[in-house]
Short mmCIF file of C-alpha atoms in Angstrom, two decimals:
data_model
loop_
_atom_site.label_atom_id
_atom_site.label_comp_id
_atom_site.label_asym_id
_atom_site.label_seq_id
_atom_site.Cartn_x
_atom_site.Cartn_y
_atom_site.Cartn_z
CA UNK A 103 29.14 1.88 1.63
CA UNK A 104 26.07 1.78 -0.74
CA UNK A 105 23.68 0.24 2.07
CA UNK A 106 20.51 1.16 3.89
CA UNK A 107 20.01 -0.06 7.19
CA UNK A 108 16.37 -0.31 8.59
CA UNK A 109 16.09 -1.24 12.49
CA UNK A 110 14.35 -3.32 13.66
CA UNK A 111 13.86 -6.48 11.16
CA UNK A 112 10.60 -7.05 12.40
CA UNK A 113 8.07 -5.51 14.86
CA UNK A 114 4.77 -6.83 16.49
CA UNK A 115 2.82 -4.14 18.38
CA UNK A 116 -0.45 -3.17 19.89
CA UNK A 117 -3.08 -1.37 18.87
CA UNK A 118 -1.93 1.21 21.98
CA UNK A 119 1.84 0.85 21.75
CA UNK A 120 4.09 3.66 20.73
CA UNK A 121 6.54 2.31 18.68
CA UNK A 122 9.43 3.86 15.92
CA UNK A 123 11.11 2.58 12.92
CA UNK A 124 14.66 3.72 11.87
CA UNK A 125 16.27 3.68 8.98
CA UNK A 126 19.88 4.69 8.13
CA UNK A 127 22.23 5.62 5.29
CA UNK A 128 25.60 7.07 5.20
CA UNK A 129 25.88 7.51 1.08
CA UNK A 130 25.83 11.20 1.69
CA UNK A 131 22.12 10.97 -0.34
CA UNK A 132 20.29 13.66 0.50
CA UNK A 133 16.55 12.29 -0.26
CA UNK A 134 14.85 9.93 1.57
CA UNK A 135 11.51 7.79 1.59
CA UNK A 136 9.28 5.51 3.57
CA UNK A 137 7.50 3.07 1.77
CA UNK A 138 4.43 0.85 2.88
CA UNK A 139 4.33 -2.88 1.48
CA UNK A 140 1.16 -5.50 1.57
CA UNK A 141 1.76 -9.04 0.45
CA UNK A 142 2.26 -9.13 -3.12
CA UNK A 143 1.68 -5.56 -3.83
CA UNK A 144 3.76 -3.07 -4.80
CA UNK A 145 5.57 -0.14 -2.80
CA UNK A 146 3.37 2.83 -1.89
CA UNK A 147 4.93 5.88 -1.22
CA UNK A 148 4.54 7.26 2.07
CA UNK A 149 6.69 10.16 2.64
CA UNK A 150 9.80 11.63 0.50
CA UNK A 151 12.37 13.95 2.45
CA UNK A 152 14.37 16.27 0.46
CA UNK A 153 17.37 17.75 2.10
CA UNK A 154 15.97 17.02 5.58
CA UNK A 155 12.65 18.48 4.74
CA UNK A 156 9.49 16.76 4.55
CA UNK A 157 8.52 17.12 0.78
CA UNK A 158 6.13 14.93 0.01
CA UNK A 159 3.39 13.11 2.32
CA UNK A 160 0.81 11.17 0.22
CA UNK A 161 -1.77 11.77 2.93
CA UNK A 162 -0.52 9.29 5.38
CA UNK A 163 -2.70 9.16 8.57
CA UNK A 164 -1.33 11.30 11.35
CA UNK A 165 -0.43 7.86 13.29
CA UNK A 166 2.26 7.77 10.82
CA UNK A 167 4.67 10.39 12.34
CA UNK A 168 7.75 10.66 10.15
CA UNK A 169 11.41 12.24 11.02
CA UNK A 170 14.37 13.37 10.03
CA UNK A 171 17.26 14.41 12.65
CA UNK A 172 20.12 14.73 10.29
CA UNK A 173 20.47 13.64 6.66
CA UNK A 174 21.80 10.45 7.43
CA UNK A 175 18.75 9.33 9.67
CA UNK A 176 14.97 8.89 9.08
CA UNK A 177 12.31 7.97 11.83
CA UNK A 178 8.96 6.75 11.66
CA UNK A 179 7.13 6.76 14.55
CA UNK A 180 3.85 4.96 14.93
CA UNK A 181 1.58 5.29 17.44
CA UNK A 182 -2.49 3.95 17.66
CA UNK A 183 -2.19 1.35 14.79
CA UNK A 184 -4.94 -0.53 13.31
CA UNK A 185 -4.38 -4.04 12.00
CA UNK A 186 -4.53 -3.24 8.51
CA UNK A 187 -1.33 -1.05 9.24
CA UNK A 188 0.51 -4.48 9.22
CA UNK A 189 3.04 -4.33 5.89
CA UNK A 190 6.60 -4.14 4.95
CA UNK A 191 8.18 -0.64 5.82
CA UNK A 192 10.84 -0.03 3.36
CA UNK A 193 12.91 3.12 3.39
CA UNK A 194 15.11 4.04 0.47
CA UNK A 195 17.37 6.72 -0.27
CA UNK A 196 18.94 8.59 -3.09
CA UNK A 197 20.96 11.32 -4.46
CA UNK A 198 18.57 13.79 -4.25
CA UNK A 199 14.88 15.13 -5.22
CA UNK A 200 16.16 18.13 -7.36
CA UNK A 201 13.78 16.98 -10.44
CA UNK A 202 16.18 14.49 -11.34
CA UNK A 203 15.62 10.83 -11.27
CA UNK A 204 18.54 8.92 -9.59
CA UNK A 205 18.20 5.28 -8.70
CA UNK A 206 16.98 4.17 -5.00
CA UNK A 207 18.57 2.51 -2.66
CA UNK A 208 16.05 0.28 -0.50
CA UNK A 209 16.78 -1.06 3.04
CA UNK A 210 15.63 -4.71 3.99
CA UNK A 211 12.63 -3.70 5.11
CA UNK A 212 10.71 -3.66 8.77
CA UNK A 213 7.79 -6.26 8.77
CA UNK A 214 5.74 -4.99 11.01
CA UNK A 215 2.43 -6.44 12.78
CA UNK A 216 -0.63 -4.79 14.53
CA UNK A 217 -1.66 -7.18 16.98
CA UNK B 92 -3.66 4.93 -8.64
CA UNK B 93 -1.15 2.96 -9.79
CA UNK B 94 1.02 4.58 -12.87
CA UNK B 95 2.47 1.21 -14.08
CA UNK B 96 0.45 -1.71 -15.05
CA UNK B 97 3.08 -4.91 -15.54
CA UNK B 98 2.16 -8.12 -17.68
CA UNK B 99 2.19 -10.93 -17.08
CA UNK B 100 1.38 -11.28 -13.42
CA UNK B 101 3.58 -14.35 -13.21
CA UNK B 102 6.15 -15.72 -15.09
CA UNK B 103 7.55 -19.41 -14.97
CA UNK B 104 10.06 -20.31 -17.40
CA UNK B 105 13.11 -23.04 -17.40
CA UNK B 106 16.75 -22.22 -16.76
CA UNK B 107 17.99 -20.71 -19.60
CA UNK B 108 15.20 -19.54 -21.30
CA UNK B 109 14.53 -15.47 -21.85
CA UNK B 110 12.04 -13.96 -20.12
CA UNK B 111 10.02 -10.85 -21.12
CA UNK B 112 8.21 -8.43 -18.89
CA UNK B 113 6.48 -5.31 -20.14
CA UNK B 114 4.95 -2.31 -18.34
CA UNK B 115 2.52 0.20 -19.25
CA UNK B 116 1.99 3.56 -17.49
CA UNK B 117 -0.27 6.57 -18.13
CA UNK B 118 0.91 9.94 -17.80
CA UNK B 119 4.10 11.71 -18.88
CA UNK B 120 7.40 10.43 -17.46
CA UNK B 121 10.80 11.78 -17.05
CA UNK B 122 12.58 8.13 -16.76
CA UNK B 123 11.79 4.77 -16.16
CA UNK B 124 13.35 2.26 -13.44
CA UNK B 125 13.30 -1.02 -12.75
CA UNK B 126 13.53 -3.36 -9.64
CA UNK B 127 14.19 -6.63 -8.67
CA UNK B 128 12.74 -7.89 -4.95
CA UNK B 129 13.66 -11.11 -3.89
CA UNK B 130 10.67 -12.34 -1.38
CA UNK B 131 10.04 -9.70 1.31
CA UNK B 132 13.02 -7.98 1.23
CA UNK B 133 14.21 -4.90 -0.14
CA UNK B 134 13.94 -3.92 -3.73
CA UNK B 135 17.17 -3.58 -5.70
CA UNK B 136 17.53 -1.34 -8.67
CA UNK B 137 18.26 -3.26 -12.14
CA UNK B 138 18.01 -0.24 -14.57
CA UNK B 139 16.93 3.55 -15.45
CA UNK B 140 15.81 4.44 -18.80
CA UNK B 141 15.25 8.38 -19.36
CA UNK B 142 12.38 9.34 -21.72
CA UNK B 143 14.87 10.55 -24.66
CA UNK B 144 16.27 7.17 -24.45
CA UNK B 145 14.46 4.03 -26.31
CA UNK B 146 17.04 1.05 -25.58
CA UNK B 147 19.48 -0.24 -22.21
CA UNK B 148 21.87 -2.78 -21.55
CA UNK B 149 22.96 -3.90 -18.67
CA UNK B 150 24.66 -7.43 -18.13
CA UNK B 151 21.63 -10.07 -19.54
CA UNK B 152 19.17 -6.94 -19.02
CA UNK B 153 17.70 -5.24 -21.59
CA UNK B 154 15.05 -2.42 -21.29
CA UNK B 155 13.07 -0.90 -24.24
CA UNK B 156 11.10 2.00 -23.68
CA UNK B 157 8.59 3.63 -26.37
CA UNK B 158 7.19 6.41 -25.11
CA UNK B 159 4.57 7.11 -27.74
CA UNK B 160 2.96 3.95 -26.73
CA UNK B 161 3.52 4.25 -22.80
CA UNK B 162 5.40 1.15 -22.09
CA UNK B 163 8.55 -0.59 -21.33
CA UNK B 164 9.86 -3.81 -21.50
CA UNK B 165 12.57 -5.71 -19.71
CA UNK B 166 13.96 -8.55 -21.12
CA UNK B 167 16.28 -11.05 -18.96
CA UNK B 168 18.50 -13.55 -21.27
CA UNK B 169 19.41 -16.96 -20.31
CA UNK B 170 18.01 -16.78 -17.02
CA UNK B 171 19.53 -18.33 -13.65
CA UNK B 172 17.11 -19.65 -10.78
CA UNK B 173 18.83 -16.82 -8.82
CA UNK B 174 16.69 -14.54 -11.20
CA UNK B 175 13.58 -15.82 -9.41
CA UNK B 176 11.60 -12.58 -7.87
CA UNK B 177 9.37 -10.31 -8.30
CA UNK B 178 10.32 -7.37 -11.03
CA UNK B 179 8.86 -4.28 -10.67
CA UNK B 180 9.06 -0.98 -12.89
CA UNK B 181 8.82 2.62 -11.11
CA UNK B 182 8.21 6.06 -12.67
CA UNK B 183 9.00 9.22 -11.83
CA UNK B 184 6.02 11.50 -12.45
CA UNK B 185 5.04 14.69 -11.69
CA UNK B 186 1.97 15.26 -9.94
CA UNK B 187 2.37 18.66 -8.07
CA UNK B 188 5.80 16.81 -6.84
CA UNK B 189 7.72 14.15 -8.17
CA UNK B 190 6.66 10.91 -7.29
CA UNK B 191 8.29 7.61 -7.54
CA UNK B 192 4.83 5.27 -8.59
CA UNK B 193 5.36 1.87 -8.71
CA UNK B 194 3.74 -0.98 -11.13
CA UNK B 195 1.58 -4.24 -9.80
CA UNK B 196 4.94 -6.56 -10.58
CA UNK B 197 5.51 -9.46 -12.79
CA UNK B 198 6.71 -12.42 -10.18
CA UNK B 199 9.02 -14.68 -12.00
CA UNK B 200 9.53 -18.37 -11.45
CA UNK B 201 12.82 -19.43 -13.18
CA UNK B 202 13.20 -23.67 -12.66
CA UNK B 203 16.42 -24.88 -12.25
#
């Protein structure tokens, strides 16, 4: 099974809502990242787990609340969005962070809209 | 900031015909990736180059990379309409951490 699922597809919240994005891999990969999206723009990284601990977090705002309960599942929990927050949340994963490169594997994506 | 700057932008070409996107980047890099993403969806990995390497195949892909000039090229042969997406090329740098950074894209038009 080489696939990433990301739940849900797509997302329209509030400015007030509390709301969480999942994301879900069962390659045994021990890394995994949230990416943020605009319209024809390239991936930003958001946030790189390593072995289930957060290792990188490119100064995301604190609305951005990301989680990892096992190493087959990563949350990210949202809460107090502004409009501009509305993108393409990709997650990936991948073998791991141990300063090697491996290749990522990206989930669909949620599209996601601050209302 | 953005490690990889892609040219062109876009990219329309007819079935058939080869198409050629290159990518600069800046700093010092351990590999070199690239990515295909069909519109709004995920991004699917094409290639990885490492920095001791300067030539890939893969299928109709090949990848150059040339390190003393900080760039890469990808070259698709005898393209399909399926090719039609955006292509992007990623780096792994590191800065205090390594980072996957990501180039602007080349989108590619391929007419059937």
């Amino acid at each position: 099974d080489t696939e990433v699922t990301q739940t849900p597809k797509h997302l329209v919240m509030g400015m007030t809502n509390k709301k969480s994005l999942k994301c879900e891999q069962h390659m045994g990969h021990r890394a995994m990242y949230w990416y943020k999206q605009k319209a024809k723009k390239p991936p930003e990284l958001m946030f790189v787990y390593s072995y289930e601990k957060l290792s990188i977090n490119e100064s995301v705002p604190s609305r951005f609340s990301p989680e990892c309960p096992n190493s087959s599942l990563l949350n990210l929990h949202l809460h107090a969005l502004q409009p501009e927050d509305s993108a393409l949340y990709l997650c990936a994963s991948s073998q791991d962070r141990a300063g090697r490169a491996y290749e990522q594997y990206f989930g669909p994506g949620t599209r996601l809209t601050v209302t | 900031s953005q490690q990889g700057e892609e040219d062109p932008q876009a990219l329309s070409i007819q079935e058939g015909e080869n198409a050629t996107m290159n990518c600069s980047y800046k700093t010092s890099i351990n590999n070199l990736q690239w990515y295909r993403q069909n519109s709004g969806r995920g991004l699917v990995h094409l290639i990885l180059i490492r920095s001791n390497e300067r030539e890939k195949h893969s299928g109709r892909l090949r990848v150059t990379l040339d390190t003393s000039k900080k760039s890469s090229s990808l070259l698709i042969t005898a393209s399909r309409a399926a090719d039609t997406a955006s292509y992007f090329c990623a780096t792994d740098a590191y800065t205090g951490g390594f980072k996957t950074i990501f180039g602007a894209g080349t989108r590619l038009f391929v007419k059937a």
